[in-house]
Amino acid sequence: MATKHLLPCDCGKSIRVEPSQAGDRVVCECGAELDVPPLRQLRDLPLDVQPGDAPSARGGGEWSFRAGVLTAGLLIAAVLAGLGGWWWATEPPMPGGFDPNATAQRMEGLVDQMNAKQAYKQWVEFYSLNRPLAPVTDPRTQAAIDHVRHMRLVRTTLVIAGAVVAVLSLLLFTQLKPRKQA
């Protein structure tokens, strides 16, 4: 939006002129031809402020440090939330954990294959010590479980960091005083 100035006429009225008209001639309603001053002198004329040209109550229509802080904070928060969402979308399914029925079937198969000496040795090792059977997990399954847990931790950290950045930027926006324009 171009700045408009008021060029006074001898009849008492003012003519709206733009910087692009500097050095030209304009005609007033009374019929008088007026010379528009050069650009340097045009700045000395009063500004033409229309009701629709007034800065909005939201922030004056100009970029400020406050708006920059808010925008930067919300952009960072959006990026962090987006990364958290990407981690959530690409998370592999959690492998099945300990299944007591499958373990019991596997143990029954192992017991059926043992001879008497091996069965007695297992009985002494596990049952005479009153120790339950420990869940047997495949190292690859355990690695997959650890990977999923790590992805969930990173995702949660990203989302929390994004929320903290958003809250901090909103607090800074509300606490910073708008600068007075001269």
mmCIF file of the C-alpha atoms, coordinates in Angstrom:
data_MODEL
# 
_entry.id   MODEL 
# 
loop_
_atom_site.group_PDB 
_atom_site.id 
_atom_site.type_symbol 
_atom_site.label_atom_id 
_atom_site.label_alt_id 
_atom_site.label_comp_id 
_atom_site.label_asym_id 
_atom_site.label_entity_id 
_atom_site.label_seq_id 
_atom_site.pdbx_PDB_ins_code 
_atom_site.Cartn_x 
_atom_site.Cartn_y 
_atom_site.Cartn_z 
_atom_site.occupancy 
_atom_site.B_iso_or_equiv 
_atom_site.pdbx_formal_charge 
_atom_site.auth_seq_id 
_atom_site.auth_comp_id 
_atom_site.auth_asym_id 
_atom_site.auth_atom_id 
_atom_site.pdbx_PDB_model_num 
ATOM 1   C CA . MET A 1 1   ? 0.000   0.000   0.000   1.00 0.00 ? 1   MET A CA 1 
ATOM 2   C CA . ALA A 1 2   ? 1.559   3.296   -1.118  1.00 0.00 ? 2   ALA A CA 1 
ATOM 3   C CA . THR A 1 3   ? 1.793   6.182   1.298   1.00 0.00 ? 3   THR A CA 1 
ATOM 4   C CA . LYS A 1 4   ? -0.381  9.109   0.233   1.00 0.00 ? 4   LYS A CA 1 
ATOM 5   C CA . HIS A 1 5   ? 0.208   12.740  1.122   1.00 0.00 ? 5   HIS A CA 1 
ATOM 6   C CA . LEU A 1 6   ? -2.097  15.747  1.153   1.00 0.00 ? 6   LEU A CA 1 
ATOM 7   C CA . LEU A 1 7   ? -1.082  18.594  -1.169  1.00 0.00 ? 7   LEU A CA 1 
ATOM 8   C CA . PRO A 1 8   ? -2.811  21.823  -0.028  1.00 0.00 ? 8   PRO A CA 1 
ATOM 9   C CA . CYS A 1 9   ? -4.516  24.073  -2.557  1.00 0.00 ? 9   CYS A CA 1 
ATOM 10  C CA . ASP A 1 10  ? -5.193  27.838  -2.285  1.00 0.00 ? 10  ASP A CA 1 
ATOM 11  C CA . CYS A 1 11  ? -8.937  27.094  -2.141  1.00 0.00 ? 11  CYS A CA 1 
ATOM 12  C CA . GLY A 1 12  ? -8.477  25.324  1.204   1.00 0.00 ? 12  GLY A CA 1 
ATOM 13  C CA . LYS A 1 13  ? -8.921  21.776  -0.059  1.00 0.00 ? 13  LYS A CA 1 
ATOM 14  C CA . SER A 1 14  ? -6.204  19.133  -0.163  1.00 0.00 ? 14  SER A CA 1 
ATOM 15  C CA . ILE A 1 15  ? -5.399  16.739  -2.987  1.00 0.00 ? 15  ILE A CA 1 
ATOM 16  C CA . ARG A 1 16  ? -4.231  13.203  -2.377  1.00 0.00 ? 16  ARG A CA 1 
ATOM 17  C CA . VAL A 1 17  ? -0.907  12.517  -4.102  1.00 0.00 ? 17  VAL A CA 1 
ATOM 18  C CA . GLU A 1 18  ? 1.306   9.454   -4.181  1.00 0.00 ? 18  GLU A CA 1 
ATOM 19  C CA . PRO A 1 19  ? 5.112   9.340   -4.269  1.00 0.00 ? 19  PRO A CA 1 
ATOM 20  C CA . SER A 1 20  ? 4.900   8.160   -7.885  1.00 0.00 ? 20  SER A CA 1 
ATOM 21  C CA . GLN A 1 21  ? 3.378   11.566  -8.783  1.00 0.00 ? 21  GLN A CA 1 
ATOM 22  C CA . ALA A 1 22  ? 6.390   13.531  -7.461  1.00 0.00 ? 22  ALA A CA 1 
ATOM 23  C CA . GLY A 1 23  ? 7.340   16.284  -9.919  1.00 0.00 ? 23  GLY A CA 1 
ATOM 24  C CA . ASP A 1 24  ? 4.039   16.030  -11.851 1.00 0.00 ? 24  ASP A CA 1 
ATOM 25  C CA . ARG A 1 25  ? 1.128   18.430  -12.042 1.00 0.00 ? 25  ARG A CA 1 
ATOM 26  C CA . VAL A 1 26  ? -2.314  17.701  -10.568 1.00 0.00 ? 26  VAL A CA 1 
ATOM 27  C CA . VAL A 1 27  ? -5.626  19.546  -10.904 1.00 0.00 ? 27  VAL A CA 1 
ATOM 28  C CA . CYS A 1 28  ? -7.695  20.522  -7.874  1.00 0.00 ? 28  CYS A CA 1 
ATOM 29  C CA . GLU A 1 29  ? -11.522 20.445  -7.844  1.00 0.00 ? 29  GLU A CA 1 
ATOM 30  C CA . CYS A 1 30  ? -11.488 24.223  -8.076  1.00 0.00 ? 30  CYS A CA 1 
ATOM 31  C CA . GLY A 1 31  ? -9.607  23.964  -11.407 1.00 0.00 ? 31  GLY A CA 1 
ATOM 32  C CA . ALA A 1 32  ? -6.216  25.153  -10.171 1.00 0.00 ? 32  ALA A CA 1 
ATOM 33  C CA . GLU A 1 33  ? -3.172  23.260  -11.411 1.00 0.00 ? 33  GLU A CA 1 
ATOM 34  C CA . LEU A 1 34  ? -0.708  22.415  -8.668  1.00 0.00 ? 34  LEU A CA 1 
ATOM 35  C CA . ASP A 1 35  ? 2.878   21.239  -8.954  1.00 0.00 ? 35  ASP A CA 1 
ATOM 36  C CA . VAL A 1 36  ? 3.576   18.122  -6.886  1.00 0.00 ? 36  VAL A CA 1 
ATOM 37  C CA . PRO A 1 37  ? 6.873   18.717  -5.080  1.00 0.00 ? 37  PRO A CA 1 
ATOM 38  C CA . PRO A 1 38  ? 9.869   16.420  -5.617  1.00 0.00 ? 38  PRO A CA 1 
ATOM 39  C CA . LEU A 1 39  ? 10.123  13.281  -3.526  1.00 0.00 ? 39  LEU A CA 1 
ATOM 40  C CA . ARG A 1 40  ? 12.333  14.867  -0.849  1.00 0.00 ? 40  ARG A CA 1 
ATOM 41  C CA . GLN A 1 41  ? 9.862   17.685  -0.273  1.00 0.00 ? 41  GLN A CA 1 
ATOM 42  C CA . LEU A 1 42  ? 6.857   15.379  -0.632  1.00 0.00 ? 42  LEU A CA 1 
ATOM 43  C CA . ARG A 1 43  ? 7.828   13.739  2.637   1.00 0.00 ? 43  ARG A CA 1 
ATOM 44  C CA . ASP A 1 44  ? 7.277   17.052  4.428   1.00 0.00 ? 44  ASP A CA 1 
ATOM 45  C CA . LEU A 1 45  ? 3.597   17.131  3.427   1.00 0.00 ? 45  LEU A CA 1 
ATOM 46  C CA . PRO A 1 46  ? 1.015   15.733  5.877   1.00 0.00 ? 46  PRO A CA 1 
ATOM 47  C CA . LEU A 1 47  ? 0.042   12.084  5.444   1.00 0.00 ? 47  LEU A CA 1 
ATOM 48  C CA . ASP A 1 48  ? -3.416  11.172  4.202   1.00 0.00 ? 48  ASP A CA 1 
ATOM 49  C CA . VAL A 1 49  ? -4.832  8.687   6.683   1.00 0.00 ? 49  VAL A CA 1 
ATOM 50  C CA . GLN A 1 50  ? -8.076  7.014   5.645   1.00 0.00 ? 50  GLN A CA 1 
ATOM 51  C CA . PRO A 1 51  ? -10.183 5.022   8.148   1.00 0.00 ? 51  PRO A CA 1 
ATOM 52  C CA . GLY A 1 52  ? -9.425  1.811   6.225   1.00 0.00 ? 52  GLY A CA 1 
ATOM 53  C CA . ASP A 1 53  ? -5.708  2.597   6.172   1.00 0.00 ? 53  ASP A CA 1 
ATOM 54  C CA . ALA A 1 54  ? -5.343  2.645   9.957   1.00 0.00 ? 54  ALA A CA 1 
ATOM 55  C CA . PRO A 1 55  ? -3.199  -0.134  11.387  1.00 0.00 ? 55  PRO A CA 1 
ATOM 56  C CA . SER A 1 56  ? -5.207  -3.016  12.715  1.00 0.00 ? 56  SER A CA 1 
ATOM 57  C CA . ALA A 1 57  ? -5.620  -3.519  16.439  1.00 0.00 ? 57  ALA A CA 1 
ATOM 58  C CA . ARG A 1 58  ? -3.900  -6.894  16.167  1.00 0.00 ? 58  ARG A CA 1 
ATOM 59  C CA . GLY A 1 59  ? -0.392  -5.568  15.910  1.00 0.00 ? 59  GLY A CA 1 
ATOM 60  C CA . GLY A 1 60  ? -0.117  -2.511  13.753  1.00 0.00 ? 60  GLY A CA 1 
ATOM 61  C CA . GLY A 1 61  ? 0.384   -4.381  10.503  1.00 0.00 ? 61  GLY A CA 1 
ATOM 62  C CA . GLU A 1 62  ? 4.159   -4.224  10.829  1.00 0.00 ? 62  GLU A CA 1 
ATOM 63  C CA . TRP A 1 63  ? 6.584   -6.961  11.732  1.00 0.00 ? 63  TRP A CA 1 
ATOM 64  C CA . SER A 1 64  ? 7.917   -6.689  15.266  1.00 0.00 ? 64  SER A CA 1 
ATOM 65  C CA . PHE A 1 65  ? 10.301  -8.538  17.518  1.00 0.00 ? 65  PHE A CA 1 
ATOM 66  C CA . ARG A 1 66  ? 7.310   -9.934  19.421  1.00 0.00 ? 66  ARG A CA 1 
ATOM 67  C CA . ALA A 1 67  ? 5.797   -11.333 16.239  1.00 0.00 ? 67  ALA A CA 1 
ATOM 68  C CA . GLY A 1 68  ? 9.178   -12.780 15.281  1.00 0.00 ? 68  GLY A CA 1 
ATOM 69  C CA . VAL A 1 69  ? 9.529   -14.526 18.642  1.00 0.00 ? 69  VAL A CA 1 
ATOM 70  C CA . LEU A 1 70  ? 6.036   -15.951 18.383  1.00 0.00 ? 70  LEU A CA 1 
ATOM 71  C CA . THR A 1 71  ? 6.479   -17.064 14.785  1.00 0.00 ? 71  THR A CA 1 
ATOM 72  C CA . ALA A 1 72  ? 9.886   -18.637 15.393  1.00 0.00 ? 72  ALA A CA 1 
ATOM 73  C CA . GLY A 1 73  ? 8.651   -20.437 18.498  1.00 0.00 ? 73  GLY A CA 1 
ATOM 74  C CA . LEU A 1 74  ? 5.559   -21.785 16.806  1.00 0.00 ? 74  LEU A CA 1 
ATOM 75  C CA . LEU A 1 75  ? 7.555   -22.881 13.753  1.00 0.00 ? 75  LEU A CA 1 
ATOM 76  C CA . ILE A 1 76  ? 10.046  -24.727 15.953  1.00 0.00 ? 76  ILE A CA 1 
ATOM 77  C CA . ALA A 1 77  ? 7.171   -26.293 17.895  1.00 0.00 ? 77  ALA A CA 1 
ATOM 78  C CA . ALA A 1 78  ? 5.504   -27.362 14.648  1.00 0.00 ? 78  ALA A CA 1 
ATOM 79  C CA . VAL A 1 79  ? 8.740   -28.930 13.379  1.00 0.00 ? 79  VAL A CA 1 
ATOM 80  C CA . LEU A 1 80  ? 9.232   -30.809 16.655  1.00 0.00 ? 80  LEU A CA 1 
ATOM 81  C CA . ALA A 1 81  ? 5.620   -31.981 16.664  1.00 0.00 ? 81  ALA A CA 1 
ATOM 82  C CA . GLY A 1 82  ? 5.989   -33.036 13.015  1.00 0.00 ? 82  GLY A CA 1 
ATOM 83  C CA . LEU A 1 83  ? 9.107   -35.037 13.828  1.00 0.00 ? 83  LEU A CA 1 
ATOM 84  C CA . GLY A 1 84  ? 7.273   -36.649 16.742  1.00 0.00 ? 84  GLY A CA 1 
ATOM 85  C CA . GLY A 1 85  ? 4.401   -37.521 14.419  1.00 0.00 ? 85  GLY A CA 1 
ATOM 86  C CA . TRP A 1 86  ? 6.832   -38.967 11.880  1.00 0.00 ? 86  TRP A CA 1 
ATOM 87  C CA . TRP A 1 87  ? 8.414   -41.131 14.593  1.00 0.00 ? 87  TRP A CA 1 
ATOM 88  C CA . TRP A 1 88  ? 4.932   -42.269 15.604  1.00 0.00 ? 88  TRP A CA 1 
ATOM 89  C CA . ALA A 1 89  ? 3.947   -43.053 11.994  1.00 0.00 ? 89  ALA A CA 1 
ATOM 90  C CA . THR A 1 90  ? 7.114   -45.037 11.269  1.00 0.00 ? 90  THR A CA 1 
ATOM 91  C CA . GLU A 1 91  ? 7.184   -46.967 14.543  1.00 0.00 ? 91  GLU A CA 1 
ATOM 92  C CA . PRO A 1 92  ? 7.364   -50.712 13.895  1.00 0.00 ? 92  PRO A CA 1 
ATOM 93  C CA . PRO A 1 93  ? 4.885   -52.923 15.708  1.00 0.00 ? 93  PRO A CA 1 
ATOM 94  C CA . MET A 1 94  ? 5.943   -54.117 19.137  1.00 0.00 ? 94  MET A CA 1 
ATOM 95  C CA . PRO A 1 95  ? 7.008   -57.762 19.001  1.00 0.00 ? 95  PRO A CA 1 
ATOM 96  C CA . GLY A 1 96  ? 5.052   -60.158 21.129  1.00 0.00 ? 96  GLY A CA 1 
ATOM 97  C CA . GLY A 1 97  ? 6.334   -60.470 24.654  1.00 0.00 ? 97  GLY A CA 1 
ATOM 98  C CA . PHE A 1 98  ? 6.509   -63.538 26.854  1.00 0.00 ? 98  PHE A CA 1 
ATOM 99  C CA . ASP A 1 99  ? 3.766   -66.022 26.023  1.00 0.00 ? 99  ASP A CA 1 
ATOM 100 C CA . PRO A 1 100 ? 3.367   -68.590 28.830  1.00 0.00 ? 100 PRO A CA 1 
ATOM 101 C CA . ASN A 1 101 ? 1.390   -71.023 26.645  1.00 0.00 ? 101 ASN A CA 1 
ATOM 102 C CA . ALA A 1 102 ? 4.028   -71.036 23.904  1.00 0.00 ? 102 ALA A CA 1 
ATOM 103 C CA . THR A 1 103 ? 6.764   -71.444 26.513  1.00 0.00 ? 103 THR A CA 1 
ATOM 104 C CA . ALA A 1 104 ? 4.896   -74.352 28.132  1.00 0.00 ? 104 ALA A CA 1 
ATOM 105 C CA . GLN A 1 105 ? 4.489   -76.071 24.754  1.00 0.00 ? 105 GLN A CA 1 
ATOM 106 C CA . ARG A 1 106 ? 8.153   -75.531 23.936  1.00 0.00 ? 106 ARG A CA 1 
ATOM 107 C CA . MET A 1 107 ? 9.188   -76.910 27.349  1.00 0.00 ? 107 MET A CA 1 
ATOM 108 C CA . GLU A 1 108 ? 6.938   -79.960 26.913  1.00 0.00 ? 108 GLU A CA 1 
ATOM 109 C CA . GLY A 1 109 ? 8.649   -80.639 23.586  1.00 0.00 ? 109 GLY A CA 1 
ATOM 110 C CA . LEU A 1 110 ? 12.074  -80.300 25.221  1.00 0.00 ? 110 LEU A CA 1 
ATOM 111 C CA . VAL A 1 111 ? 11.091  -82.573 28.122  1.00 0.00 ? 111 VAL A CA 1 
ATOM 112 C CA . ASP A 1 112 ? 9.840   -85.208 25.682  1.00 0.00 ? 112 ASP A CA 1 
ATOM 113 C CA . GLN A 1 113 ? 13.260  -85.203 23.993  1.00 0.00 ? 113 GLN A CA 1 
ATOM 114 C CA . MET A 1 114 ? 15.267  -85.471 27.268  1.00 0.00 ? 114 MET A CA 1 
ATOM 115 C CA . ASN A 1 115 ? 16.559  -88.675 28.748  1.00 0.00 ? 115 ASN A CA 1 
ATOM 116 C CA . ALA A 1 116 ? 16.163  -89.370 32.467  1.00 0.00 ? 116 ALA A CA 1 
ATOM 117 C CA . LYS A 1 117 ? 19.537  -87.904 33.457  1.00 0.00 ? 117 LYS A CA 1 
ATOM 118 C CA . GLN A 1 118 ? 18.893  -84.620 31.608  1.00 0.00 ? 118 GLN A CA 1 
ATOM 119 C CA . ALA A 1 119 ? 15.356  -84.380 33.065  1.00 0.00 ? 119 ALA A CA 1 
ATOM 120 C CA . TYR A 1 120 ? 16.667  -84.876 36.614  1.00 0.00 ? 120 TYR A CA 1 
ATOM 121 C CA . LYS A 1 121 ? 19.372  -82.247 36.057  1.00 0.00 ? 121 LYS A CA 1 
ATOM 122 C CA . GLN A 1 122 ? 16.734  -79.732 34.861  1.00 0.00 ? 122 GLN A CA 1 
ATOM 123 C CA . TRP A 1 123 ? 14.493  -80.580 37.814  1.00 0.00 ? 123 TRP A CA 1 
ATOM 124 C CA . VAL A 1 124 ? 17.342  -79.977 40.273  1.00 0.00 ? 124 VAL A CA 1 
ATOM 125 C CA . GLU A 1 125 ? 18.336  -76.732 38.565  1.00 0.00 ? 125 GLU A CA 1 
ATOM 126 C CA . PHE A 1 126 ? 14.878  -75.140 38.331  1.00 0.00 ? 126 PHE A CA 1 
ATOM 127 C CA . TYR A 1 127 ? 12.367  -76.753 40.666  1.00 0.00 ? 127 TYR A CA 1 
ATOM 128 C CA . SER A 1 128 ? 14.407  -77.693 43.708  1.00 0.00 ? 128 SER A CA 1 
ATOM 129 C CA . LEU A 1 129 ? 15.579  -74.065 44.007  1.00 0.00 ? 129 LEU A CA 1 
ATOM 130 C CA . ASN A 1 130 ? 11.954  -72.837 43.871  1.00 0.00 ? 130 ASN A CA 1 
ATOM 131 C CA . ARG A 1 131 ? 12.796  -70.659 40.879  1.00 0.00 ? 131 ARG A CA 1 
ATOM 132 C CA . PRO A 1 132 ? 10.189  -70.177 38.213  1.00 0.00 ? 132 PRO A CA 1 
ATOM 133 C CA . LEU A 1 133 ? 11.061  -70.537 34.582  1.00 0.00 ? 133 LEU A CA 1 
ATOM 134 C CA . ALA A 1 134 ? 12.613  -67.373 33.274  1.00 0.00 ? 134 ALA A CA 1 
ATOM 135 C CA . PRO A 1 135 ? 11.048  -65.980 30.141  1.00 0.00 ? 135 PRO A CA 1 
ATOM 136 C CA . VAL A 1 136 ? 13.248  -66.912 27.237  1.00 0.00 ? 136 VAL A CA 1 
ATOM 137 C CA . THR A 1 137 ? 13.464  -64.164 24.633  1.00 0.00 ? 137 THR A CA 1 
ATOM 138 C CA . ASP A 1 138 ? 15.180  -64.208 21.321  1.00 0.00 ? 138 ASP A CA 1 
ATOM 139 C CA . PRO A 1 139 ? 17.988  -61.600 21.130  1.00 0.00 ? 139 PRO A CA 1 
ATOM 140 C CA . ARG A 1 140 ? 16.456  -60.210 17.920  1.00 0.00 ? 140 ARG A CA 1 
ATOM 141 C CA . THR A 1 141 ? 13.077  -59.886 19.618  1.00 0.00 ? 141 THR A CA 1 
ATOM 142 C CA . GLN A 1 142 ? 14.668  -58.127 22.579  1.00 0.00 ? 142 GLN A CA 1 
ATOM 143 C CA . ALA A 1 143 ? 16.528  -55.778 20.212  1.00 0.00 ? 143 ALA A CA 1 
ATOM 144 C CA . ALA A 1 144 ? 13.252  -54.970 18.424  1.00 0.00 ? 144 ALA A CA 1 
ATOM 145 C CA . ILE A 1 145 ? 11.528  -54.286 21.756  1.00 0.00 ? 145 ILE A CA 1 
ATOM 146 C CA . ASP A 1 146 ? 14.409  -52.008 22.812  1.00 0.00 ? 146 ASP A CA 1 
ATOM 147 C CA . HIS A 1 147 ? 14.230  -50.185 19.455  1.00 0.00 ? 147 HIS A CA 1 
ATOM 148 C CA . VAL A 1 148 ? 10.492  -49.545 19.791  1.00 0.00 ? 148 VAL A CA 1 
ATOM 149 C CA . ARG A 1 149 ? 10.950  -48.325 23.372  1.00 0.00 ? 149 ARG A CA 1 
ATOM 150 C CA . HIS A 1 150 ? 13.699  -45.956 22.185  1.00 0.00 ? 150 HIS A CA 1 
ATOM 151 C CA . MET A 1 151 ? 11.474  -44.638 19.370  1.00 0.00 ? 151 MET A CA 1 
ATOM 152 C CA . ARG A 1 152 ? 8.666   -44.010 21.856  1.00 0.00 ? 152 ARG A CA 1 
ATOM 153 C CA . LEU A 1 153 ? 11.060  -42.164 24.165  1.00 0.00 ? 153 LEU A CA 1 
ATOM 154 C CA . VAL A 1 154 ? 12.334  -39.973 21.311  1.00 0.00 ? 154 VAL A CA 1 
ATOM 155 C CA . ARG A 1 155 ? 8.789   -39.294 20.109  1.00 0.00 ? 155 ARG A CA 1 
ATOM 156 C CA . THR A 1 156 ? 7.633   -38.310 23.582  1.00 0.00 ? 156 THR A CA 1 
ATOM 157 C CA . THR A 1 157 ? 10.697  -36.099 24.044  1.00 0.00 ? 157 THR A CA 1 
ATOM 158 C CA . LEU A 1 158 ? 10.073  -34.343 20.711  1.00 0.00 ? 158 LEU A CA 1 
ATOM 159 C CA . VAL A 1 159 ? 6.418   -33.687 21.472  1.00 0.00 ? 159 VAL A CA 1 
ATOM 160 C CA . ILE A 1 160 ? 7.196   -32.422 24.984  1.00 0.00 ? 160 ILE A CA 1 
ATOM 161 C CA . ALA A 1 161 ? 9.990   -30.192 23.641  1.00 0.00 ? 161 ALA A CA 1 
ATOM 162 C CA . GLY A 1 162 ? 7.604   -28.809 21.013  1.00 0.00 ? 162 GLY A CA 1 
ATOM 163 C CA . ALA A 1 163 ? 4.994   -28.065 23.662  1.00 0.00 ? 163 ALA A CA 1 
ATOM 164 C CA . VAL A 1 164 ? 7.595   -26.362 25.870  1.00 0.00 ? 164 VAL A CA 1 
ATOM 165 C CA . VAL A 1 165 ? 8.835   -24.218 22.964  1.00 0.00 ? 165 VAL A CA 1 
ATOM 166 C CA . ALA A 1 166 ? 5.263   -23.248 22.054  1.00 0.00 ? 166 ALA A CA 1 
ATOM 167 C CA . VAL A 1 167 ? 4.434   -22.285 25.636  1.00 0.00 ? 167 VAL A CA 1 
ATOM 168 C CA . LEU A 1 168 ? 7.687   -20.337 26.044  1.00 0.00 ? 168 LEU A CA 1 
ATOM 169 C CA . SER A 1 169 ? 7.148   -18.441 22.796  1.00 0.00 ? 169 SER A CA 1 
ATOM 170 C CA . LEU A 1 170 ? 3.586   -17.575 23.830  1.00 0.00 ? 170 LEU A CA 1 
ATOM 171 C CA . LEU A 1 171 ? 4.833   -16.400 27.236  1.00 0.00 ? 171 LEU A CA 1 
ATOM 172 C CA . LEU A 1 172 ? 7.544   -14.285 25.617  1.00 0.00 ? 172 LEU A CA 1 
ATOM 173 C CA . PHE A 1 173 ? 5.005   -12.854 23.189  1.00 0.00 ? 173 PHE A CA 1 
ATOM 174 C CA . THR A 1 174 ? 2.702   -11.816 26.013  1.00 0.00 ? 174 THR A CA 1 
ATOM 175 C CA . GLN A 1 175 ? 5.504   -10.475 28.233  1.00 0.00 ? 175 GLN A CA 1 
ATOM 176 C CA . LEU A 1 176 ? 7.377   -8.421  25.634  1.00 0.00 ? 176 LEU A CA 1 
ATOM 177 C CA . LYS A 1 177 ? 6.026   -4.907  25.422  1.00 0.00 ? 177 LYS A CA 1 
ATOM 178 C CA . PRO A 1 178 ? 5.101   -3.599  21.978  1.00 0.00 ? 178 PRO A CA 1 
ATOM 179 C CA . ARG A 1 179 ? 7.322   -0.729  20.901  1.00 0.00 ? 179 ARG A CA 1 
ATOM 180 C CA . LYS A 1 180 ? 5.749   2.689   20.662  1.00 0.00 ? 180 LYS A CA 1 
ATOM 181 C CA . GLN A 1 181 ? 5.903   4.155   17.177  1.00 0.00 ? 181 GLN A CA 1 
ATOM 182 C CA . ALA A 1 182 ? 6.921   7.780   16.912  1.00 0.00 ? 182 ALA A CA 1 
# 
